[in-house]
């Protein structure tokens, strides 16, 4: 039942902490959904493994019991959708707290990707969800509204944390400087460091009266509707990133929203670049004499002309009814034909064919 977190990170059971961190960074970098080599499922798995093995007590518990949570680990509730929206997969990024799985994305990303974001402003969590699309919607594009229960900016105070109409006053903790000095005494002597003032988030000002809706935080957890424009011609497994649509954070930049798209299979068509491909069986007589057949395309019924003397495997084309690309341009429908040979010949048919044979056909 339990996953082998050591195997997931490719490390030894006795690996020291820095080795765990190193393995995690290498893998997170490789499989991050935003990258070409990205793999959403793997990325989640790596994060899960790291969250356990990087924590001494969780790691000890995992080593002993094979799980690290009070209810037997994270396996069970990992993919629960927290709101009950059909077809959505709320990843662990939205599950802050709860089962005890907390993961500081800002921290990791600062190190792995930003190269110094750690020292910059705080950043909200990224959220990752799945969306299922019909084949038609994936071809033509569609606008979807998703409902997310996430930490968002407070609408009442527009994220300022101040009660409406109240003025901003100078922060008393930092005297309006936005940063505070800290003096640390260590074995080597006394060190002075400067850090951002937590009280005013570095702005030097605080509201005289706090917004009651968000208790002055400027953010609160609530259901938020997000409109997602799915572009035409999107492929199964492709990822859309909505910058800033992730979780908000007090006095920092919002995280991003990652939307992974799953496209349902179509009974008739499959997509290849800008073309739609389908298979079509043609009766032997239609292939010999030519005919017309009805094609149920995504644009409705289309009459397809079967040319006289159709060859086995010949590809027929309906122009401009494929996948839209650029402005007003569309690919084609490619029809791979196969000639259906009769199973059984009646005595009369046989006679007819024998006469064809005599003609040298
Ligand atoms: Zn507010
Ligand atoms: Zn301050």
Coordinates of C-alpha atoms and ligand atoms in Angstrom, one line a residue:
X1 CA 0.0 0.0 0.0
X2 CA 2.7 2.5 1.1
X3 CA 4.8 4.1 -1.6
X4 CA 8.6 3.8 -1.4
X5 CA 9.6 7.4 -0.9
X6 CA 13.3 6.5 -1.1
X7 CA 12.8 4.8 -4.4
X8 CA 10.8 7.8 -5.7
X9 CA 13.7 10.1 -4.9
X10 CA 16.2 7.5 -6.0
X11 CA 18.2 7.6 -2.8
X12 CA 19.4 5.1 -0.2
X13 CA 17.5 4.5 3.0
X14 CA 20.4 6.0 5.0
X15 CA 20.8 9.1 2.8
X16 CA 21.6 12.2 4.8
X17 CA 19.4 15.2 4.7
X18 CA 21.4 17.2 2.2
X19 CA 21.3 14.3 -0.2
X20 CA 17.6 14.1 0.1
X21 CA 17.3 17.8 -0.7
X22 CA 19.6 17.5 -3.6
X23 CA 17.7 14.6 -5.1
X24 CA 14.5 16.4 -4.7
X25 CA 15.7 19.5 -6.4
X26 CA 17.1 17.7 -9.3
X27 CA 13.8 15.7 -9.8
X28 CA 11.5 18.7 -9.1
X29 CA 13.4 20.7 -11.7
X30 CA 13.1 17.9 -14.2
X31 CA 9.4 17.1 -13.7
X32 CA 8.0 20.5 -12.9
X33 CA 4.7 20.7 -14.9
X34 CA 5.8 24.0 -16.5
X35 CA 8.8 22.4 -18.1
X36 CA 9.1 20.4 -21.3
X37 CA 10.2 17.3 -19.4
X38 CA 7.3 17.9 -16.9
X39 CA 5.1 15.2 -15.5
X40 CA 2.4 16.3 -13.2
X41 CA 1.8 13.0 -11.5
X42 CA 5.6 12.4 -10.9
X43 CA 6.0 16.0 -9.7
X44 CA 3.3 15.4 -7.0
X45 CA 4.8 12.1 -6.0
X46 CA 8.3 13.7 -5.6
X47 CA 6.8 16.5 -3.5
X48 CA 5.0 14.0 -1.4
X49 CA 8.2 11.9 -0.8
X50 CA 10.2 15.0 0.0
X51 CA 7.7 16.4 2.4
X52 CA 8.0 13.2 4.5
X53 CA 11.7 12.5 4.2
X54 CA 12.8 16.0 4.8
X55 CA 11.0 16.1 8.1
X56 CA 12.9 14.1 10.8
X57 CA 9.9 13.0 12.8
X58 CA 7.8 12.1 9.8
X59 CA 10.8 10.3 8.3
X60 CA 11.3 8.3 11.5
X61 CA 7.6 7.4 11.6
X62 CA 7.6 6.4 7.9
X63 CA 10.7 4.2 8.4
X64 CA 9.1 2.5 11.3
X65 CA 5.5 2.2 10.1
X66 CA 5.7 2.7 6.4
X67 CA 3.4 5.7 6.6
X68 CA 3.7 9.1 8.1
X69 CA 0.3 10.4 8.9
X70 CA -2.1 9.8 11.7
X71 CA -4.5 8.0 9.3
X72 CA -2.0 5.8 7.6
X73 CA -0.3 8.4 5.5
X74 CA -1.4 10.4 2.6
X75 CA -2.3 7.7 0.2
X76 CA -6.0 7.9 0.9
X77 CA -6.9 11.5 0.8
X78 CA -4.4 12.6 -1.7
X79 CA -6.6 13.0 -4.7
X80 CA -9.7 14.0 -2.9
X81 CA -11.5 16.9 -4.6
X82 CA -12.2 19.2 -1.8
X83 CA -15.3 20.8 -3.3
X84 CA -17.0 18.0 -5.0
X85 CA -16.7 19.4 -8.5
X86 CA -17.0 16.6 -10.9
X87 CA -13.9 15.9 -12.8
X88 CA -11.6 18.1 -10.9
X89 CA -8.5 17.0 -9.1
X90 CA -7.4 19.2 -6.4
X91 CA -3.8 18.5 -5.8
X92 CA -2.0 18.8 -2.5
X93 CA -1.3 22.4 -3.1
X94 CA -4.8 23.3 -2.2
X95 CA -4.9 21.1 0.8
X96 CA -2.9 23.3 3.2
X97 CA -3.1 22.0 6.8
X98 CA -5.6 19.3 7.1
X99 CA -3.7 16.1 7.1
X100 CA -0.6 17.9 8.0
X101 CA 0.9 18.2 4.5
X102 CA 2.3 21.6 4.2
X103 CA 4.7 22.5 1.5
X104 CA 6.4 25.8 1.0
X105 CA 6.4 26.3 -2.7
X106 CA 7.8 29.7 -2.6
X107 CA 10.8 28.4 -0.8
X108 CA 11.6 25.6 -3.3
X109 CA 10.9 27.6 -6.4
X110 CA 13.0 30.4 -5.2
X111 CA 15.9 28.1 -5.0
X112 CA 15.3 25.9 -8.0
X113 CA 13.9 28.3 -10.5
X114 CA 14.1 31.9 -9.5
X115 CA 17.6 31.8 -8.3
X116 CA 17.1 34.1 -5.4
X117 CA 13.3 34.5 -5.1
X118 CA 13.8 33.4 -1.5
X119 CA 14.9 36.9 -0.6
X120 CA 12.2 38.5 -2.6
X121 CA 8.6 39.0 -1.7
X122 CA 6.5 36.2 -0.4
X123 CA 4.6 34.2 -3.0
X124 CA 1.2 32.4 -2.7
X125 CA 0.9 28.7 -3.3
X126 CA 0.5 27.3 -6.8
X127 CA -2.7 25.3 -7.4
X128 CA -3.0 22.5 -9.9
X129 CA -6.3 21.2 -11.2
X130 CA -7.5 18.9 -14.0
X131 CA -10.1 19.7 -16.6
X132 CA -11.9 17.2 -18.8
X133 CA -12.9 18.3 -22.3
X134 CA -15.0 16.9 -25.0
X135 CA -13.2 16.2 -28.2
X136 CA -15.2 19.0 -29.9
X137 CA -14.2 21.6 -27.3
X138 CA -10.6 20.6 -27.6
X139 CA -10.7 21.3 -31.3
X140 CA -12.7 24.5 -31.3
X141 CA -11.6 25.9 -27.9
X142 CA -14.0 26.8 -25.1
X143 CA -14.3 29.0 -22.1
X144 CA -14.7 27.2 -18.8
X145 CA -15.5 28.6 -15.4
X146 CA -13.9 26.8 -12.5
X147 CA -14.8 27.2 -8.9
X148 CA -11.9 27.1 -6.5
X149 CA -11.9 27.2 -2.8
X150 CA -8.7 29.0 -2.3
X151 CA -7.0 31.9 -0.5
X152 CA -7.8 35.0 -2.4
X153 CA -7.5 38.7 -2.1
X154 CA -10.2 40.2 0.1
X155 CA -12.6 42.1 -2.2
X156 CA -13.9 44.3 0.6
X157 CA -10.5 46.0 1.2
X158 CA -8.9 45.1 -2.2
X159 CA -6.2 43.3 -0.3
X160 CA -5.0 46.3 1.7
X161 CA -6.4 44.9 5.0
X162 CA -7.7 48.3 5.9
X163 CA -11.3 49.1 6.9
X164 CA -13.0 51.1 4.2
X165 CA -12.4 54.8 4.5
X166 CA -9.8 54.3 7.2
X167 CA -6.5 56.0 6.8
X168 CA -3.0 54.4 6.8
X169 CA -0.8 55.2 9.7
X170 CA 2.9 54.7 10.2
X171 CA 3.8 51.2 11.4
X172 CA 4.9 51.4 15.0
X173 CA 7.0 48.2 14.9
X174 CA 9.4 49.5 12.3
X175 CA 8.7 53.3 12.6
X176 CA 7.7 53.4 9.0
X177 CA 11.0 52.0 7.7
X178 CA 9.5 48.7 6.5
X179 CA 12.4 46.7 7.9
X180 CA 13.5 45.7 11.3
X181 CA 17.0 45.2 12.7
X182 CA 17.8 42.0 14.5
X183 CA 20.8 41.5 16.6
X184 CA 22.0 37.9 17.1
X185 CA 24.6 36.9 19.6
X186 CA 26.5 33.9 18.6
X187 CA 29.7 32.1 19.5
X188 CA 31.5 34.2 16.9
X189 CA 30.2 37.5 18.1
X190 CA 27.4 39.8 17.5
X191 CA 25.6 40.0 14.2
X192 CA 23.1 42.5 13.0
X193 CA 20.7 41.6 10.2
X194 CA 17.8 43.4 8.6
X195 CA 14.6 41.8 7.7
X196 CA 11.3 42.9 6.4
X197 CA 8.8 44.1 9.0
X198 CA 6.1 41.4 9.4
X199 CA 3.6 43.9 10.8
X200 CA 3.4 46.1 7.8
X201 CA 4.8 43.6 5.2
X202 CA 7.6 46.1 4.5
X203 CA 5.3 48.9 3.4
X204 CA 6.0 51.0 6.5
X205 CA 2.3 51.7 6.9
X206 CA -0.6 49.9 8.6
X207 CA -4.3 50.7 8.5
X208 CA -5.7 52.6 11.4
X209 CA -8.6 50.2 11.5
X210 CA -8.5 46.7 10.2
X211 CA -10.9 45.3 7.6
X212 CA -13.4 43.2 9.4
X213 CA -13.9 40.7 6.6
X214 CA -10.3 39.5 6.5
X215 CA -9.2 40.7 10.0
X216 CA -6.7 43.0 8.4
X217 CA -4.9 40.2 6.5
X218 CA -6.0 41.4 3.1
X219 CA -6.6 37.8 2.1
X220 CA -9.1 35.1 3.0
X221 CA -10.2 31.7 2.0
X222 CA -13.2 31.7 -0.2
X223 CA -14.8 30.2 -3.3
X224 CA -13.6 32.0 -6.3
X225 CA -14.8 31.7 -9.9
X226 CA -12.0 31.7 -12.5
X227 CA -12.7 31.9 -16.2
X228 CA -10.3 29.7 -18.2
X229 CA -10.0 30.2 -21.9
X230 CA -9.0 26.9 -23.5
X231 CA -7.4 27.6 -26.9
X232 CA -8.5 25.7 -30.0
X233 CA -6.5 22.6 -30.9
X234 CA -5.3 21.8 -27.4
X235 CA -3.9 18.3 -27.0
X236 CA -4.6 15.7 -24.3
X237 CA -2.2 16.2 -21.4
X238 CA -1.3 19.8 -22.2
X239 CA -1.0 22.3 -19.4
X240 CA -2.3 25.8 -19.2
X241 CA -0.8 28.2 -16.7
X242 CA -2.8 31.1 -15.4
X243 CA -0.2 33.4 -13.8
X244 CA -1.4 34.9 -10.5
X245 CA -4.5 32.7 -10.3
X246 CA -3.2 30.5 -7.6
X247 CA -3.4 31.3 -3.9
X248 CA -2.9 34.8 -2.7
X249 CA -0.6 35.6 0.2
X250 CA -0.5 38.5 2.6
X251 CA 1.8 41.2 1.3
X252 CA 3.1 39.1 -1.6
X253 CA 2.5 37.9 -5.1
X254 CA -0.2 35.3 -5.8
X255 CA 0.8 31.8 -6.9
X256 CA -0.1 30.4 -10.3
X257 CA -2.9 28.1 -11.4
X258 CA -1.9 25.1 -13.5
X259 CA -4.7 23.4 -15.5
X260 CA -4.0 20.1 -16.9
X261 CA -6.3 19.2 -19.8
X262 CA -7.7 15.8 -20.5
X263 CA -9.5 15.3 -23.8
X264 CA -12.1 12.6 -24.2
X265 CA -11.7 10.3 -27.2
X266 CA -13.9 10.7 -30.2
X267 CA -15.7 7.8 -31.7
X268 CA -14.8 8.7 -35.2
X269 CA -11.9 11.2 -35.3
X270 CA -8.4 11.6 -33.8
X271 CA -6.3 14.6 -34.1
X272 CA -3.0 14.8 -35.8
X273 CA -1.5 18.4 -35.8
X274 CA -4.1 20.4 -37.6
X275 CA -5.8 17.5 -39.3
X276 CA -8.6 15.2 -38.2
X277 CA -8.1 11.6 -39.2
X278 CA -10.8 8.9 -39.6
X279 CA -11.1 5.4 -41.0
X280 CA -13.8 4.6 -43.5
X281 CA -14.8 1.2 -45.0
X282 CA -15.9 1.4 -48.6
X283 CA -18.0 -1.3 -50.4
X284 CA -16.2 -3.0 -53.2
X285 CA -18.8 -1.8 -55.7
X286 CA -18.6 1.8 -54.5
X287 CA -14.8 1.6 -54.8
X288 CA -15.1 0.3 -58.4
X289 CA -17.9 2.5 -59.6
X290 CA -17.6 5.6 -57.4
X291 CA -20.2 6.8 -55.0
X292 CA -21.2 9.3 -52.4
X293 CA -21.2 8.7 -48.6
X294 CA -22.3 10.8 -45.7
X295 CA -19.7 11.9 -43.1
X296 CA -20.7 13.1 -39.7
X297 CA -18.0 15.8 -39.3
X298 CA -17.7 18.1 -36.3
X299 CA -19.4 20.8 -38.5
X300 CA -22.3 18.5 -39.3
X301 CA -23.1 16.2 -42.2
X302 CA -20.8 16.4 -45.2
X303 CA -21.2 14.5 -48.5
X304 CA -18.0 12.8 -49.5
X305 CA -17.4 11.8 -53.1
X306 CA -15.9 8.4 -53.5
X307 CA -14.0 8.5 -56.9
X308 CA -14.4 5.7 -59.4
X309 CA -11.6 3.1 -59.1
X310 CA -10.7 3.9 -55.5
X311 CA -7.5 2.1 -54.5
X312 CA -7.1 0.1 -51.3
X313 CA -5.8 2.4 -48.5
X314 CA -6.3 5.6 -50.5
X315 CA -6.6 8.7 -48.5
X316 CA -9.5 11.1 -49.2
X317 CA -9.5 14.7 -48.0
X318 CA -12.2 17.1 -47.0
X319 CA -10.5 20.5 -47.0
X320 CA -10.9 23.1 -44.3
X321 CA -12.9 21.0 -41.8
X322 CA -10.1 20.1 -39.5
X323 CA -8.5 21.9 -36.6
X324 CA -8.6 25.7 -36.5
X325 CA -5.2 27.4 -36.5
X326 CA -4.1 31.0 -37.1
X327 CA -6.9 33.3 -38.0
X328 CA -9.6 31.6 -40.0
X329 CA -7.4 28.8 -41.2
X330 CA -8.3 25.1 -40.6
X331 CA -6.7 21.8 -41.3
X332 CA -8.4 19.1 -43.2
X333 CA -10.2 15.9 -42.6
X334 CA -8.2 12.9 -43.8
X335 CA -10.2 9.8 -44.5
X336 CA -8.2 6.6 -44.7
X337 CA -10.3 4.2 -46.8
X338 CA -10.3 0.5 -46.7
X339 CA -12.2 -1.6 -49.2
X340 CA -14.7 -4.0 -47.6
X341 CA -14.5 -7.4 -49.4
X342 CA -17.7 -9.4 -49.5
X343 CA -17.8 -12.3 -47.0
X344 CA -19.9 -14.7 -48.9
X345 CA -20.8 -14.8 -52.6
X346 CA -24.2 -16.0 -53.7
X347 CA -24.4 -18.3 -56.7
X348 CA -25.6 -15.4 -58.9
X349 CA -22.8 -13.1 -57.7
X350 CA -20.3 -15.8 -58.4
X351 CA -21.5 -16.1 -61.9
X352 CA -21.2 -12.4 -62.5
X353 CA -17.7 -12.3 -61.1
X354 CA -16.7 -15.3 -63.2
X355 CA -17.8 -13.3 -66.3
X356 CA -15.7 -10.4 -65.0
X357 CA -12.8 -12.8 -64.8
X358 CA -13.3 -13.8 -68.4
X359 CA -13.0 -10.1 -69.3
X360 CA -9.6 -10.2 -67.7
X361 CA -10.5 -8.2 -64.5
Ligands
LIG1 ZN1 -10.3 42.8 3.8
LIG2 ZN1 6.4 47.8 9.9

